[in-house]
Each structure stands twice: as C-alpha cells, then as structure tokens.
Short mmCIF file of C-alpha atoms (C1' of nucleotides) in Angstrom, two decimals:
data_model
loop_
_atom_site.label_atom_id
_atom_site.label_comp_id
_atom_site.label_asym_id
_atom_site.label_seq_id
_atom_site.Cartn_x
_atom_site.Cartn_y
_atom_site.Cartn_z
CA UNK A 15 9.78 19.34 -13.16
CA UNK A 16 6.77 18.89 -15.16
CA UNK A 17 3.12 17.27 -14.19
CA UNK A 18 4.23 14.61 -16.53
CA UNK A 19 7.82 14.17 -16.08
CA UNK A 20 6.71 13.85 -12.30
CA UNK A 21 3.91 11.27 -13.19
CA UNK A 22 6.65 9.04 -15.03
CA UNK A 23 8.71 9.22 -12.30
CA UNK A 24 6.06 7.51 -9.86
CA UNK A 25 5.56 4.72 -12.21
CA UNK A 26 8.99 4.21 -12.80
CA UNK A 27 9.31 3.68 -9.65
CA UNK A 28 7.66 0.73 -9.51
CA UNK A 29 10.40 -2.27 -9.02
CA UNK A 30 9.62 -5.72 -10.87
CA UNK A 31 7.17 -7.26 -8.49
CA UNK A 32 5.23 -5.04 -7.33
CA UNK A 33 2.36 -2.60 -8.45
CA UNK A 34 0.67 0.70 -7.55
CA UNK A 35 -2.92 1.96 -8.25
CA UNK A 36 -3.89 4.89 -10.47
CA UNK A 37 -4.65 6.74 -7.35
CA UNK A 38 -1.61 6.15 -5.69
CA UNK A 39 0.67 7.04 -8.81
CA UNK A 40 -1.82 10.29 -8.41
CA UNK A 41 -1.03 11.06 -5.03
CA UNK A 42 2.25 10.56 -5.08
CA UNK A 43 2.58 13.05 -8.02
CA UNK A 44 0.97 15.75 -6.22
CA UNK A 45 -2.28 15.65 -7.44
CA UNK A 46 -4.98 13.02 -5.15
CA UNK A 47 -7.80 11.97 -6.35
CA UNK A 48 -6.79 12.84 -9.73
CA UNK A 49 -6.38 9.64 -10.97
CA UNK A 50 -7.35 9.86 -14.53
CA UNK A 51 -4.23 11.82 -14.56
CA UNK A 52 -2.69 8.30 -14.09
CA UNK A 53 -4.12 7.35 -17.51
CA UNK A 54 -2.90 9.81 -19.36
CA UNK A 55 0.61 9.24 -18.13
CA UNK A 56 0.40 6.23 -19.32
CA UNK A 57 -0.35 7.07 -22.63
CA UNK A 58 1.76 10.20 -23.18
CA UNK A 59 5.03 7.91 -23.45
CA UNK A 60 6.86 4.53 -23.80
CA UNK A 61 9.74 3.35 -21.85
CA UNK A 62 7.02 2.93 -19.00
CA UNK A 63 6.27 -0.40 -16.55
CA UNK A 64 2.55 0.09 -17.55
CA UNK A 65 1.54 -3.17 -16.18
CA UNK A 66 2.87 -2.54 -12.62
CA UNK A 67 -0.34 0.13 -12.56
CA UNK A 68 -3.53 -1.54 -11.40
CA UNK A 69 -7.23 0.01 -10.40
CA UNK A 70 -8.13 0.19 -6.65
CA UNK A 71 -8.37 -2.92 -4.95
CA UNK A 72 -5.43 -4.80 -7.78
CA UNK A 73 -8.17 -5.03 -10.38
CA UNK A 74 -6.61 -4.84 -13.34
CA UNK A 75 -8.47 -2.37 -15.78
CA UNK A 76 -7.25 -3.13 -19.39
CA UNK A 77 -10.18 -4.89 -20.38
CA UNK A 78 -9.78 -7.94 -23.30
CA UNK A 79 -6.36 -8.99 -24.71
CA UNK A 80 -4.19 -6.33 -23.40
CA UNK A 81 -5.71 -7.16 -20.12
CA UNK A 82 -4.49 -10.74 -20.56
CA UNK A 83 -0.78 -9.60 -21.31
CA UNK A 84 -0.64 -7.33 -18.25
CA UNK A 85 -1.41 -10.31 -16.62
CA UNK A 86 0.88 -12.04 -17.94
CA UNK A 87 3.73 -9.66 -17.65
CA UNK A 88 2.71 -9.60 -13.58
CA UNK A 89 2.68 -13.52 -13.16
CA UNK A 90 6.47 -12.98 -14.75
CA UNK A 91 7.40 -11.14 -12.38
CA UNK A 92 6.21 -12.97 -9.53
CA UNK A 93 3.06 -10.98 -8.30
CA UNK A 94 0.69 -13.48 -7.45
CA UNK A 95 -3.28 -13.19 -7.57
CA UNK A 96 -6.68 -13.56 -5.69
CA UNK A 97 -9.08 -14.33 -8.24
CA UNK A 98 -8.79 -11.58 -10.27
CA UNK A 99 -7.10 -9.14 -8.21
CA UNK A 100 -3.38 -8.79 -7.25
CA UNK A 101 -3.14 -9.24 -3.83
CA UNK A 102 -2.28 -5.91 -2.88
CA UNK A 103 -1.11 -6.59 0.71
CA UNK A 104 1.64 -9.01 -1.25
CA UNK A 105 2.78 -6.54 -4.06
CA UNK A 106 1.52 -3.14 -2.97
CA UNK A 107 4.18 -0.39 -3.48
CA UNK A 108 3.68 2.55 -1.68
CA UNK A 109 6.34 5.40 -3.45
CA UNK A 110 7.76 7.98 -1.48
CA UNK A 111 4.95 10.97 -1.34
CA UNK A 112 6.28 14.23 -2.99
CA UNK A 113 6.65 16.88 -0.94
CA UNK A 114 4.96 20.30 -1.73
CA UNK A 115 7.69 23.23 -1.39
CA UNK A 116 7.25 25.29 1.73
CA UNK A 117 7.65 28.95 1.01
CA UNK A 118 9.06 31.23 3.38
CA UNK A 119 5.87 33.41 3.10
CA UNK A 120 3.33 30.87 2.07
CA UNK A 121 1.71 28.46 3.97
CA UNK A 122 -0.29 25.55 2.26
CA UNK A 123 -3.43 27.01 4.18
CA UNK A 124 -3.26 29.79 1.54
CA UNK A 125 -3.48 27.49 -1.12
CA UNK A 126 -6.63 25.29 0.26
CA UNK A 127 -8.91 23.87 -2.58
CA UNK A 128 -11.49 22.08 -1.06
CA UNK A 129 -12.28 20.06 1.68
CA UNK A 130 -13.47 20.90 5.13
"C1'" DG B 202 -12.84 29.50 -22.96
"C1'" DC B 203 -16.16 25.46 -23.42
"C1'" DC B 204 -16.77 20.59 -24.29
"C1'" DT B 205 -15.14 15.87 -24.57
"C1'" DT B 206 -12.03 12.27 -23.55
"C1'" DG B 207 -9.87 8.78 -20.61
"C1'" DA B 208 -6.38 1.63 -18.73
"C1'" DC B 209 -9.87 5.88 -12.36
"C1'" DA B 210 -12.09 6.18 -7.45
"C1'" DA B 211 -15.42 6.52 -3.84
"C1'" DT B 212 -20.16 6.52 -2.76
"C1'" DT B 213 -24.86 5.13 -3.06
"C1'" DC B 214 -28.73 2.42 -4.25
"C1'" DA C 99 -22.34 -8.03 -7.68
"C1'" DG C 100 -23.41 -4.38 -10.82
"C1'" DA C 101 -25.07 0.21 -12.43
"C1'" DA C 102 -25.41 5.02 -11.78
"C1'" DT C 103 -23.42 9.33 -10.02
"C1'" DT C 104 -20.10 12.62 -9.06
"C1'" DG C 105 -15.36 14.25 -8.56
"C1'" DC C 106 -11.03 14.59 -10.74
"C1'" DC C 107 -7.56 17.31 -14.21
"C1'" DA C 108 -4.40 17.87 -18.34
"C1'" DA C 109 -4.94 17.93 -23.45
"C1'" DG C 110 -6.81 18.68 -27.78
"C1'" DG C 111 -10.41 20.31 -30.96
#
DNA sequence: GCCTTGACAATTC
DNA sequence: AGAATTGCCAAGG
C-alpha cells in the first residue's frame, strides 16, 4: 500500500462527528511526528472528510473563509466547540495504529532512527 | 542531489 | 498569548 493510499485511509476513517489531528492521521500512517505529511494528504486528492482533520489541541488551521466552512461542516455534524477549539475529549478519534510488519529476521531495533 | 514548500507539532523564551 | 526555533518528510523544480 502506498504512503498516500495509507494516509487516505486514516482520514477516511474518520466517522461524521468526530475529528483527528494532523499528528494523529501521521502516526497512525506510520510515520509520527511527520505531520506535514498530513497536509499533503490532504491536498493530493478529493473524495476526502478534510474537515474532520484539526491542529493539536482542535484548533482548526484553515485560516479565513475556508476556515469558516470547516467550521461549519463540524457544527453539522454535531462536534461541538470550546471557544475556538473542538473539544477534543468530546470528538477525538483515535484510529487503529498501523502495525509495522515483523520480519522473521528483522527486528525493529535494526531499523532505529532516532531517539534515545 | 539540493532547495523550497506546506491546512503541523513541541519546545522555549 | 504570541513569536521564534527546530524537527518532520514526500514532491516538484
């Protein structure tokens, strides 16, 4: 499956309702603390529940009008706000984390990137 | 290959 | 509360 195909799949994911952060949608893909990654997800393709992705803490990052329609498009579905913010202890969807492939002769120790 | 671009995130001041 | 800084990673020029 590709980077992207698996980056759609996240955000599909989303059911009506609810919302994930760009992080999260990151994570969940395989790749944390990429989520810029998240971004450009959402802009390589249609057929996507765009507004259902908010920043960290349910601040929504479209800045201006299309800000205003994701908005709009939440309070339609029933997520309900704290000022500004969704209230992510409400609507916060937490997907199922993908699961890196275990080789028989590979260990994900092998394959450490940073950290420590 | 190197540089720039993002609807970001966490940290620090 | 807001700005600056650094990390992040696929794509496109």
């Amino acid at each position: 499956m590709s980077t992207l195909a698996s980056f759609r799949h996240i955000i599909r994911s989303v059911p009506r309702g609810k919302v994930i952060t760009y992080g999260q949608v990151a994570e969940a893909a395989g790749f944390p603390r990429a989520a810029r990654l998240t971004v450009w997800a959402l802009n390589s393709g249609e057929d996507l529940p765009w507004h259902r992705v908010v920043a960290a803490g349910g601040r929504i990052a479209l800045r201006g009008p299309d800000g205003e329609e994701q908005r709009l498009r939440l309070t339609m579905e029933g997520v309900t706000f704290r000022g500004s913010r969704v209230r992510m202890d409400v609507h916060g969807w937490t997907p199922r984390i993908r699961e890196r492939r275990r080789g028989t002769s590979v260990r994900t120790s092998a394959f450490r990137t940073r950290d420590s």
